[in-house]
Tab-separated table of C-alpha atoms in Angstrom:
chain	number	residue	atom	x	y	z
A	108	UNK	CA	-74.380	-54.834	-44.689
A	109	UNK	CA	-75.402	-57.828	-46.827
A	110	UNK	CA	-73.533	-61.098	-46.424
A	111	UNK	CA	-72.735	-63.892	-48.776
A	112	UNK	CA	-74.713	-67.067	-48.060
A	113	UNK	CA	-73.029	-69.308	-45.513
A	114	UNK	CA	-70.716	-66.656	-44.073
A	115	UNK	CA	-70.505	-65.601	-40.435
A	116	UNK	CA	-71.955	-62.278	-39.274
A	117	UNK	CA	-69.512	-59.441	-39.989
A	118	UNK	CA	-67.280	-58.254	-37.155
A	119	UNK	CA	-69.028	-55.650	-35.056
A	120	UNK	CA	-72.620	-56.768	-35.651
A	121	UNK	CA	-74.874	-57.249	-32.583
A	122	UNK	CA	-73.827	-60.906	-32.407
A	123	UNK	CA	-70.256	-59.811	-31.778
A	124	UNK	CA	-70.450	-56.424	-30.028
A	125	UNK	CA	-67.746	-53.917	-31.014
A	126	UNK	CA	-65.457	-54.787	-33.881
A	127	UNK	CA	-62.211	-56.208	-32.489
A	128	UNK	CA	-59.131	-54.677	-34.091
A	129	UNK	CA	-56.766	-57.339	-32.808
A	130	UNK	CA	-56.262	-61.079	-32.971
A	131	UNK	CA	-56.047	-63.641	-35.778
A	132	UNK	CA	-59.396	-62.788	-37.333
A	133	UNK	CA	-58.445	-59.134	-37.744
A	134	UNK	CA	-54.943	-60.035	-38.938
A	135	UNK	CA	-56.310	-62.358	-41.617
A	136	UNK	CA	-58.640	-59.732	-43.099
A	137	UNK	CA	-58.047	-56.138	-41.941
A	138	UNK	CA	-59.563	-54.721	-45.128
A	139	UNK	CA	-62.779	-56.652	-44.519
A	140	UNK	CA	-63.001	-55.151	-41.038
A	141	UNK	CA	-62.501	-51.638	-42.402
A	142	UNK	CA	-65.158	-52.211	-45.086
A	143	UNK	CA	-67.649	-53.238	-42.404
A	144	UNK	CA	-66.794	-50.244	-40.233
A	145	UNK	CA	-67.324	-47.878	-43.177
A	146	UNK	CA	-70.854	-49.251	-43.512
A	147	UNK	CA	-71.557	-47.846	-40.036
A	148	UNK	CA	-70.534	-44.296	-40.936
A	149	UNK	CA	-67.372	-42.152	-40.922
A	150	UNK	CA	-66.515	-43.550	-37.491
A	151	UNK	CA	-67.571	-46.425	-35.256
A	152	UNK	CA	-66.712	-47.827	-31.820
A	153	UNK	CA	-64.088	-50.594	-31.814
A	154	UNK	CA	-62.088	-52.515	-29.231
A	155	UNK	CA	-58.436	-51.699	-29.856
A	156	UNK	CA	-57.448	-54.214	-27.159
A	157	UNK	CA	-59.464	-56.336	-24.681
A	158	UNK	CA	-61.589	-53.959	-22.621
A	159	UNK	CA	-60.322	-50.825	-24.418
A	160	UNK	CA	-62.861	-49.010	-26.589
A	161	UNK	CA	-62.070	-46.135	-28.952
A	162	UNK	CA	-63.998	-44.363	-31.697
A	163	UNK	CA	-62.230	-45.307	-34.935
A	164	UNK	CA	-62.369	-42.886	-37.878
A	165	UNK	CA	-62.353	-44.649	-41.261
A	166	UNK	CA	-63.344	-41.747	-43.531
A	167	UNK	CA	-60.549	-39.828	-45.271
A	168	UNK	CA	-62.406	-36.503	-45.004
A	169	UNK	CA	-63.282	-37.003	-41.330
A	170	UNK	CA	-59.725	-38.069	-40.521
A	171	UNK	CA	-58.286	-35.008	-42.261
A	172	UNK	CA	-60.733	-32.740	-40.426
A	173	UNK	CA	-59.708	-34.120	-37.026
A	174	UNK	CA	-55.981	-34.068	-37.785
A	175	UNK	CA	-56.200	-30.430	-38.893
A	176	UNK	CA	-58.445	-29.211	-36.050
A	177	UNK	CA	-56.279	-29.033	-32.899
A	178	UNK	CA	-58.677	-26.617	-31.198
A	179	UNK	CA	-61.355	-29.313	-30.858
A	180	UNK	CA	-59.211	-32.482	-30.873
A	181	UNK	CA	-56.125	-32.584	-28.637
A	182	UNK	CA	-53.508	-35.282	-28.122
A	183	UNK	CA	-52.857	-35.209	-24.350
A	184	UNK	CA	-53.966	-38.678	-23.225
A	185	UNK	CA	-54.126	-37.606	-19.589
A	186	UNK	CA	-57.668	-36.520	-20.502
A	187	UNK	CA	-58.743	-40.111	-21.259
A	188	UNK	CA	-62.064	-40.750	-19.449
A	189	UNK	CA	-61.824	-44.534	-19.239
A	190	UNK	CA	-58.316	-44.344	-17.795
A	191	UNK	CA	-59.446	-41.950	-15.041
A	192	UNK	CA	-62.474	-44.118	-14.323
A	193	UNK	CA	-60.401	-47.309	-13.946
A	194	UNK	CA	-61.933	-48.989	-16.995
A	195	UNK	CA	-58.609	-49.689	-18.746
A	196	UNK	CA	-56.896	-52.916	-17.568
A	197	UNK	CA	-53.571	-52.147	-15.894
A	198	UNK	CA	-51.808	-54.740	-18.043
A	199	UNK	CA	-53.483	-53.645	-21.286
A	200	UNK	CA	-51.227	-53.744	-24.377
A	201	UNK	CA	-52.869	-50.455	-25.358
A	202	UNK	CA	-51.298	-48.535	-22.465
A	203	UNK	CA	-47.692	-48.467	-23.762
A	204	UNK	CA	-49.041	-47.104	-27.043
A	205	UNK	CA	-51.544	-44.569	-25.672
A	206	UNK	CA	-50.345	-43.539	-22.196
A	207	UNK	CA	-48.998	-40.008	-21.857
A	208	UNK	CA	-45.301	-39.286	-22.316
A	209	UNK	CA	-43.706	-35.799	-22.183
A	210	UNK	CA	-42.989	-35.664	-25.901
A	211	UNK	CA	-44.288	-33.797	-28.944
A	212	UNK	CA	-46.676	-36.630	-29.826
A	213	UNK	CA	-48.752	-36.220	-26.652
A	214	UNK	CA	-48.451	-32.434	-26.293
A	215	UNK	CA	-50.585	-29.559	-27.518
A	216	UNK	CA	-50.328	-25.826	-28.044
A	217	UNK	CA	-47.157	-24.016	-27.033
A	218	UNK	CA	-45.647	-27.092	-25.366
A	219	UNK	CA	-46.067	-29.079	-28.575
A	220	UNK	CA	-44.670	-26.254	-30.723
A	221	UNK	CA	-41.531	-26.020	-28.570
A	222	UNK	CA	-40.786	-29.749	-28.588
A	223	UNK	CA	-41.642	-30.216	-32.250
A	224	UNK	CA	-39.426	-27.331	-33.335
A	225	UNK	CA	-36.458	-28.958	-31.613
A	226	UNK	CA	-37.161	-32.232	-33.416
A	227	UNK	CA	-37.774	-30.737	-36.867
A	228	UNK	CA	-34.709	-28.484	-36.701
A	229	UNK	CA	-32.524	-31.393	-35.608
A	230	UNK	CA	-33.837	-33.642	-38.378
A	231	UNK	CA	-33.360	-30.877	-40.947
A	232	UNK	CA	-29.631	-30.988	-40.273
A	233	UNK	CA	-29.364	-34.636	-41.388
A	234	UNK	CA	-27.393	-34.825	-44.621
A	235	UNK	CA	-29.406	-36.831	-47.170
A	236	UNK	CA	-26.344	-38.214	-48.947
A	237	UNK	CA	-24.890	-39.394	-45.655
A	238	UNK	CA	-28.259	-40.913	-44.733
A	239	UNK	CA	-28.301	-42.853	-48.000
A	240	UNK	CA	-24.783	-44.139	-47.340
A	241	UNK	CA	-25.625	-45.106	-43.758
A	242	UNK	CA	-28.648	-47.028	-45.023
A	243	UNK	CA	-26.601	-48.732	-47.746
A	244	UNK	CA	-23.950	-49.759	-45.215
A	245	UNK	CA	-26.606	-51.176	-42.876
A	246	UNK	CA	-28.262	-52.998	-45.778
A	247	UNK	CA	-24.989	-54.490	-46.958
A	248	UNK	CA	-24.133	-55.722	-43.473
A	249	UNK	CA	-27.493	-57.424	-42.985
A	250	UNK	CA	-27.398	-58.979	-46.457
A	251	UNK	CA	-23.868	-60.208	-45.760
A	252	UNK	CA	-25.176	-62.096	-42.717
A	253	UNK	CA	-27.673	-64.224	-44.622
A	254	UNK	CA	-26.514	-64.173	-48.249
A	255	UNK	CA	-23.522	-66.467	-47.836
A	256	UNK	CA	-24.444	-68.527	-44.756
A	257	UNK	CA	-27.347	-70.613	-46.089
A	258	UNK	CA	-28.463	-72.178	-49.325
A	259	UNK	CA	-29.865	-69.035	-50.894
A	260	UNK	CA	-32.874	-68.577	-48.611
A	261	UNK	CA	-33.778	-65.956	-46.028
A	262	UNK	CA	-36.700	-64.474	-44.102
A	263	UNK	CA	-36.485	-60.779	-44.929
A	264	UNK	CA	-38.693	-59.349	-42.180
A	265	UNK	CA	-36.628	-60.712	-39.286
A	266	UNK	CA	-33.263	-60.627	-41.041
A	267	UNK	CA	-33.476	-57.398	-43.009
A	268	UNK	CA	-36.529	-55.128	-42.762
A	269	UNK	CA	-36.787	-55.123	-38.963
A	270	UNK	CA	-33.136	-54.622	-37.929
A	271	UNK	CA	-32.174	-52.165	-40.714
A	272	UNK	CA	-33.922	-49.035	-39.332
A	273	UNK	CA	-32.551	-49.817	-35.869
A	274	UNK	CA	-28.999	-49.768	-37.197
A	275	UNK	CA	-29.574	-46.513	-39.066
A	276	UNK	CA	-31.185	-44.760	-36.092
A	277	UNK	CA	-28.501	-45.926	-33.661
A	278	UNK	CA	-25.933	-44.414	-36.007
A	279	UNK	CA	-27.913	-41.171	-36.400
A	280	UNK	CA	-28.209	-40.876	-32.615
A	281	UNK	CA	-24.420	-41.156	-32.280
A	282	UNK	CA	-24.522	-44.297	-30.137
A	283	UNK	CA	-21.225	-45.924	-29.219
A	284	UNK	CA	-21.287	-49.702	-29.803
A	285	UNK	CA	-22.341	-50.930	-26.377
A	286	UNK	CA	-25.056	-48.308	-25.876
A	287	UNK	CA	-26.330	-48.918	-29.404
A	288	UNK	CA	-26.677	-52.626	-28.609
A	289	UNK	CA	-28.886	-51.873	-25.610
A	290	UNK	CA	-30.952	-49.250	-27.467
A	291	UNK	CA	-31.744	-51.850	-30.132
A	292	UNK	CA	-32.485	-54.532	-27.526
A	293	UNK	CA	-34.740	-52.137	-25.599
A	294	UNK	CA	-36.868	-50.863	-28.486
A	295	UNK	CA	-37.140	-54.378	-29.941
A	296	UNK	CA	-38.269	-55.676	-26.552
A	297	UNK	CA	-40.921	-52.971	-26.175
A	298	UNK	CA	-42.601	-53.982	-29.429
A	299	UNK	CA	-42.335	-57.690	-28.635
A	300	UNK	CA	-43.672	-57.197	-25.088
A	301	UNK	CA	-40.501	-58.281	-23.254
A	302	UNK	CA	-40.458	-57.543	-19.521
A	303	UNK	CA	-38.013	-54.790	-18.525
A	304	UNK	CA	-37.499	-53.543	-22.093
A	305	UNK	CA	-38.792	-50.045	-21.268
A	306	UNK	CA	-36.297	-49.708	-18.422
A	307	UNK	CA	-33.443	-51.089	-20.552
A	308	UNK	CA	-34.124	-48.505	-23.260
A	309	UNK	CA	-34.421	-45.644	-20.762
A	310	UNK	CA	-31.131	-46.578	-19.067
A	311	UNK	CA	-29.310	-46.801	-22.394
A	312	UNK	CA	-30.634	-43.447	-23.621
A	313	UNK	CA	-29.843	-41.784	-20.281
A	314	UNK	CA	-26.250	-43.003	-20.616
A	315	UNK	CA	-26.156	-41.668	-24.173
A	316	UNK	CA	-27.400	-38.248	-23.050
A	317	UNK	CA	-24.858	-38.147	-20.202
A	318	UNK	CA	-22.139	-39.050	-22.681
A	319	UNK	CA	-23.173	-36.308	-25.110
A	320	UNK	CA	-23.175	-33.729	-22.305
A	321	UNK	CA	-19.484	-34.500	-21.795
A	322	UNK	CA	-18.592	-35.204	-25.389
A	323	UNK	CA	-20.921	-33.588	-27.989
A	324	UNK	CA	-20.900	-34.950	-31.519
A	325	UNK	CA	-22.376	-34.453	-34.977
A	326	UNK	CA	-25.510	-36.441	-34.269
A	327	UNK	CA	-29.236	-36.065	-33.575
A	328	UNK	CA	-28.847	-36.485	-29.821
A	329	UNK	CA	-26.393	-33.605	-29.570
A	330	UNK	CA	-28.484	-31.379	-31.836
A	331	UNK	CA	-31.570	-31.936	-29.669
A	332	UNK	CA	-29.573	-31.151	-26.541
A	333	UNK	CA	-28.041	-27.984	-28.006
A	334	UNK	CA	-31.262	-26.651	-29.538
A	335	UNK	CA	-32.417	-23.189	-28.500
A	336	UNK	CA	-35.588	-24.746	-27.012
A	337	UNK	CA	-33.336	-25.868	-24.134
A	338	UNK	CA	-34.846	-29.305	-23.631
A	339	UNK	CA	-34.273	-30.999	-20.299
A	340	UNK	CA	-32.522	-34.365	-20.329
A	341	UNK	CA	-35.890	-36.046	-19.685
A	342	UNK	CA	-37.402	-34.243	-22.661
A	343	UNK	CA	-34.482	-35.232	-24.885
A	344	UNK	CA	-34.928	-38.860	-23.810
A	345	UNK	CA	-38.619	-38.883	-24.685
A	346	UNK	CA	-38.074	-37.248	-28.078
A	347	UNK	CA	-35.502	-39.961	-28.851
A	348	UNK	CA	-37.986	-42.645	-27.780
A	349	UNK	CA	-40.603	-41.092	-30.072
A	350	UNK	CA	-38.205	-41.078	-33.016
A	351	UNK	CA	-37.273	-44.688	-32.355
A	352	UNK	CA	-40.770	-46.059	-31.834
A	353	UNK	CA	-42.406	-43.916	-34.507
A	354	UNK	CA	-39.635	-44.439	-37.027
A	355	UNK	CA	-38.243	-47.922	-36.811
A	356	UNK	CA	-41.278	-50.233	-36.728
A	357	UNK	CA	-43.265	-48.378	-39.427
A	358	UNK	CA	-40.128	-48.240	-41.585
A	359	UNK	CA	-39.675	-51.983	-41.203
A	360	UNK	CA	-43.250	-52.463	-42.395
A	361	UNK	CA	-42.731	-50.247	-45.455
A	362	UNK	CA	-39.453	-51.937	-46.406
A	363	UNK	CA	-40.964	-55.405	-46.108
A	364	UNK	CA	-44.223	-54.653	-47.918
A	365	UNK	CA	-42.546	-52.652	-50.716
A	366	UNK	CA	-40.026	-55.468	-51.241
A	367	UNK	CA	-42.853	-58.009	-51.414
A	368	UNK	CA	-44.757	-55.869	-53.937
A	369	UNK	CA	-41.782	-55.300	-56.220
A	370	UNK	CA	-40.814	-58.970	-56.148
A	371	UNK	CA	-44.393	-60.102	-56.778
A	372	UNK	CA	-45.802	-61.226	-60.099
A	373	UNK	CA	-48.263	-58.315	-60.275
A	374	UNK	CA	-45.592	-55.587	-60.185
A	375	UNK	CA	-44.855	-53.940	-63.530
A	376	UNK	CA	-41.174	-54.369	-64.308
A	377	UNK	CA	-39.259	-51.132	-64.746
A	378	UNK	CA	-41.331	-49.010	-62.376
A	379	UNK	CA	-39.107	-47.204	-59.852
A	380	UNK	CA	-38.814	-48.268	-56.231
A	381	UNK	CA	-40.274	-44.884	-55.227
A	382	UNK	CA	-43.561	-45.971	-56.813
A	383	UNK	CA	-43.674	-49.155	-54.735
A	384	UNK	CA	-42.988	-47.254	-51.515
A	385	UNK	CA	-45.674	-44.697	-52.366
A	386	UNK	CA	-48.158	-47.493	-53.126
A	387	UNK	CA	-47.431	-49.031	-49.734
A	388	UNK	CA	-48.029	-45.691	-48.003
A	389	UNK	CA	-51.411	-45.430	-49.733
A	390	UNK	CA	-52.668	-49.012	-49.612
A	391	UNK	CA	-50.822	-50.589	-46.656
A	392	UNK	CA	-50.325	-47.703	-44.231
A	393	UNK	CA	-47.517	-48.858	-41.905
A	394	UNK	CA	-49.069	-47.094	-38.902
A	395	UNK	CA	-52.504	-48.549	-39.453
A	396	UNK	CA	-54.526	-47.246	-36.500
A	397	UNK	CA	-53.140	-44.654	-34.098
A	398	UNK	CA	-53.087	-40.914	-33.313
A	399	UNK	CA	-55.656	-40.919	-30.521
A	400	UNK	CA	-57.335	-37.513	-30.127
A	401	UNK	CA	-59.471	-36.334	-27.233
A	402	UNK	CA	-62.372	-33.978	-28.054
A	403	UNK	CA	-62.404	-30.865	-25.914
A	404	UNK	CA	-66.224	-30.977	-26.037
A	405	UNK	CA	-68.908	-33.420	-27.136
A	406	UNK	CA	-68.712	-33.773	-30.925
A	407	UNK	CA	-70.905	-35.312	-33.603
A	408	UNK	CA	-69.304	-37.625	-36.153
A	409	UNK	CA	-71.684	-38.808	-38.853
A	410	UNK	CA	-74.688	-38.759	-36.556
A	411	UNK	CA	-72.844	-40.300	-33.592
A	412	UNK	CA	-72.067	-38.172	-30.548
A	413	UNK	CA	-68.631	-38.737	-29.054
A	414	UNK	CA	-68.216	-37.588	-25.466
A	415	UNK	CA	-65.538	-35.059	-24.544
A	416	UNK	CA	-62.264	-36.801	-23.582
A	417	UNK	CA	-63.264	-40.167	-25.060
A	418	UNK	CA	-60.486	-41.275	-27.464
A	419	UNK	CA	-61.032	-40.780	-31.190
A	420	UNK	CA	-58.443	-42.790	-33.127
A	421	UNK	CA	-57.492	-42.360	-36.780
A	422	UNK	CA	-57.441	-45.413	-39.035
A	423	UNK	CA	-54.801	-44.308	-41.523
A	424	UNK	CA	-55.181	-47.669	-43.237
A	425	UNK	CA	-58.937	-47.261	-43.744
A	426	UNK	CA	-58.828	-43.532	-44.574
A	427	UNK	CA	-56.206	-44.024	-47.298
A	428	UNK	CA	-58.309	-46.739	-48.952
A	429	UNK	CA	-61.631	-44.912	-48.534
A	430	UNK	CA	-63.693	-45.829	-51.637
A	431	UNK	CA	-64.858	-42.199	-51.849
A	432	UNK	CA	-61.319	-41.318	-52.957
A	433	UNK	CA	-61.388	-43.781	-55.845
A	434	UNK	CA	-62.940	-41.383	-58.356
A	435	UNK	CA	-60.332	-38.664	-57.998
A	436	UNK	CA	-57.341	-40.320	-56.320
A	437	UNK	CA	-55.334	-40.184	-59.550
A	438	UNK	CA	-55.730	-36.394	-59.497
A	439	UNK	CA	-54.435	-36.163	-55.938
A	440	UNK	CA	-50.785	-35.568	-55.158
A	441	UNK	CA	-48.833	-38.767	-54.565
A	442	UNK	CA	-48.199	-37.348	-51.080
A	443	UNK	CA	-51.885	-36.766	-50.265
A	444	UNK	CA	-52.045	-40.030	-48.318
A	445	UNK	CA	-52.312	-39.857	-44.534
A	446	UNK	CA	-49.645	-42.455	-43.772
A	447	UNK	CA	-47.492	-39.712	-42.226
A	448	UNK	CA	-50.468	-37.970	-40.643
A	449	UNK	CA	-51.476	-34.364	-41.356
A	450	UNK	CA	-51.823	-31.077	-39.541
A	451	UNK	CA	-49.652	-29.920	-36.636
A	452	UNK	CA	-48.756	-33.479	-35.609
A	453	UNK	CA	-47.737	-34.732	-39.067
A	454	UNK	CA	-44.625	-36.900	-38.906
A	455	UNK	CA	-41.575	-34.593	-38.834
A	456	UNK	CA	-39.356	-37.401	-40.183
A	457	UNK	CA	-41.375	-38.244	-43.296
A	458	UNK	CA	-38.668	-37.184	-45.741
A	459	UNK	CA	-35.791	-39.100	-44.081
A	460	UNK	CA	-38.143	-42.090	-43.660
A	461	UNK	CA	-38.938	-42.135	-47.379
A	462	UNK	CA	-35.226	-41.940	-48.241
A	463	UNK	CA	-34.371	-44.830	-45.897
A	464	UNK	CA	-37.191	-47.029	-47.238
A	465	UNK	CA	-36.336	-46.463	-50.904
A	466	UNK	CA	-32.613	-46.959	-50.304
A	467	UNK	CA	-33.198	-50.163	-48.328
A	468	UNK	CA	-35.295	-51.736	-51.096
A	469	UNK	CA	-32.902	-50.588	-53.822
A	470	UNK	CA	-29.927	-52.007	-51.906
A	471	UNK	CA	-31.661	-55.372	-51.620
A	472	UNK	CA	-32.396	-55.496	-55.355
A	473	UNK	CA	-28.873	-54.362	-56.283
A	474	UNK	CA	-27.072	-56.816	-53.992
A	475	UNK	CA	-29.348	-59.769	-54.748
A	476	UNK	CA	-30.500	-59.164	-58.346
A	477	UNK	CA	-32.214	-62.550	-58.685
A	478	UNK	CA	-34.040	-62.459	-55.329
A	479	UNK	CA	-37.646	-63.647	-55.470
A	480	UNK	CA	-40.457	-64.194	-52.972
A	481	UNK	CA	-41.264	-67.828	-52.249
A	482	UNK	CA	-45.055	-67.339	-52.189
A	483	UNK	CA	-47.600	-65.024	-53.846
A	484	UNK	CA	-48.189	-61.634	-52.238
A	485	UNK	CA	-51.835	-62.507	-51.538
A	486	UNK	CA	-50.757	-65.501	-49.427
A	487	UNK	CA	-48.464	-63.527	-47.108
A	488	UNK	CA	-49.703	-63.048	-43.531
A	489	UNK	CA	-50.110	-59.769	-41.651
A	490	UNK	CA	-49.326	-59.093	-38.000
A	491	UNK	CA	-52.631	-59.427	-36.050
A	492	UNK	CA	-52.240	-56.149	-34.153
A	493	UNK	CA	-54.090	-52.867	-34.671
A	494	UNK	CA	-51.147	-50.498	-34.644
A	495	UNK	CA	-49.062	-51.551	-37.630
A	496	UNK	CA	-49.765	-53.069	-41.045
A	497	UNK	CA	-46.732	-55.283	-41.290
A	498	UNK	CA	-45.969	-58.662	-42.786
A	499	UNK	CA	-45.356	-61.505	-40.363
A	500	UNK	CA	-42.678	-62.988	-42.605
A	501	UNK	CA	-41.245	-62.545	-46.098
A	502	UNK	CA	-39.496	-65.750	-47.256
A	503	UNK	CA	-37.214	-65.298	-50.276
A	504	UNK	CA	-34.677	-67.245	-52.335
A	505	UNK	CA	-31.653	-66.056	-54.303
A	506	UNK	CA	-28.222	-67.068	-55.529
A	507	UNK	CA	-25.829	-67.029	-52.520
A	508	UNK	CA	-23.054	-64.448	-52.712
A	509	UNK	CA	-20.546	-62.710	-50.449
A	510	UNK	CA	-21.057	-59.046	-49.563
A	511	UNK	CA	-18.101	-57.159	-48.096
A	512	UNK	CA	-17.875	-53.556	-46.835
A	513	UNK	CA	-16.454	-51.074	-49.323
A	514	UNK	CA	-13.781	-48.586	-48.377
A	515	UNK	CA	-16.411	-45.853	-48.634
A	516	UNK	CA	-18.593	-47.610	-46.083
A	517	UNK	CA	-15.673	-47.983	-43.700
A	518	UNK	CA	-15.375	-44.201	-43.579
A	519	UNK	CA	-19.056	-43.279	-43.539
A	520	UNK	CA	-20.278	-44.082	-40.051
A	521	UNK	CA	-19.287	-41.234	-37.706
A	522	UNK	CA	-19.299	-43.704	-34.818
A	523	UNK	CA	-17.310	-46.368	-36.606
A	524	UNK	CA	-14.769	-44.029	-38.155
A	525	UNK	CA	-14.174	-41.272	-35.645
A	526	UNK	CA	-15.735	-42.023	-32.282
A	527	UNK	CA	-13.673	-40.624	-29.442
A	528	UNK	CA	-12.027	-43.011	-26.966
A	529	UNK	CA	-14.599	-41.879	-24.401
A	530	UNK	CA	-17.528	-42.724	-26.671
A	531	UNK	CA	-16.135	-46.125	-27.528
A	532	UNK	CA	-15.423	-47.160	-23.954
A	533	UNK	CA	-17.953	-49.712	-22.678
A	534	UNK	CA	-19.333	-49.651	-19.166
A	535	UNK	CA	-16.893	-51.123	-16.642
A	536	UNK	CA	-17.569	-54.796	-15.931
A	537	UNK	CA	-17.451	-56.385	-12.492
A	538	UNK	CA	-14.264	-58.266	-11.693
A	539	UNK	CA	-14.451	-61.816	-12.954
A	540	UNK	CA	-17.637	-61.165	-14.953
A	541	UNK	CA	-17.717	-62.600	-18.474
A	542	UNK	CA	-17.362	-60.072	-21.291
A	543	UNK	CA	-20.823	-59.160	-22.634
A	544	UNK	CA	-21.628	-60.680	-25.993
A	545	UNK	CA	-21.451	-58.130	-28.785
A	546	UNK	CA	-24.890	-57.044	-29.942
A	547	UNK	CA	-26.160	-56.187	-33.400
A	548	UNK	CA	-24.827	-52.627	-33.474
A	549	UNK	CA	-21.383	-53.619	-32.201
A	550	UNK	CA	-21.128	-56.328	-34.844
A	551	UNK	CA	-22.265	-53.913	-37.548
A	552	UNK	CA	-19.637	-51.320	-36.604
A	553	UNK	CA	-16.935	-53.995	-36.458
A	554	UNK	CA	-17.975	-55.171	-39.937
A	555	UNK	CA	-17.780	-51.635	-41.366
A	556	UNK	CA	-14.222	-51.444	-40.013
A	557	UNK	CA	-13.364	-54.730	-41.694
A	558	UNK	CA	-12.733	-56.490	-38.374
């Protein structure tokens, strides 16, 4: 790979060892890293975290082949050679992302089919119109928090794009206020690396499952529990964790990046929001590098032999922008991108996710019609982590205004409007203990009720 005079050696050359897919250098130029990796072939070894090596697939064709070939490439990370051999640091940030959990994501064969069917059937029962209204209500609440409190400025990633999917999912799961607060705190803490966040989330979801055993509702949690696959409570918990972790953070990335694109100078006025979301899924894949597969036998990828049970990870970001697609990408379906995966493990929530993302961006533009980004798109910074292609921040300005809940919104949330007394009852507090401060979900539900 030729270099411009005066530049440093490219990441991954002998002077550097494996390409590092983490840290400030990667965050400042992920596309440059992918371009270098492509020069090495359809796949190349990278460090996904300190001391954690994976084979990263950057070719669209090779990625599609692996995703659609479950006989040779399985997802059960208990096969992972380096983990068995003690070569993965115990405190590695890669472990929470790659370690085995009893869910559809890390299962294969009949076990995967059973768990996935429960998830897909439950998601299929979500009413799209209700989902749109739930998203609009969540958007209006978040906009109401920053649109009238300051002098027409906000940071949309932290104040809008990141919390919005958490509100929607907590509502879809049928969380009462106090449990919803802890679900949001737990999943947020997991992605920020907060100690004890995993346990907080598990405790909250266990309480939710116990509650739904006693008091079923019209929600995703109940549908999973009542499915003919007869999931255990542990299995229900882990499917909920998968939906939360696989749905909320990538959705936040799509909402933020699509908003930045549409508000940027390069965007052609009049094009629909759906086009911006689709462009993000192609060019800024929200799950950038993930979907570790474990070959059931030694395999050859572009002249390189990958040992059985060594992790082969898909770079959705690199595969979607593979230059070999450039000649005929316009002839491909708009949905031919790999942002939602492909094959038996393709994201089962891709349709609801697209609806939420489009509705969130449309709600922002409708409520704040003169909103504009305070810096060019090219100057925005990306999170320096391998897993997600997400903006660090999205500073905007607008004319301040007051947003209030409509009467329709007050009736939309099944939790806010018709939760049973049992579901709304918080955990008993110790005598003399101060009343817990209301969290994000509690405040959202109170706002929808006009309190």
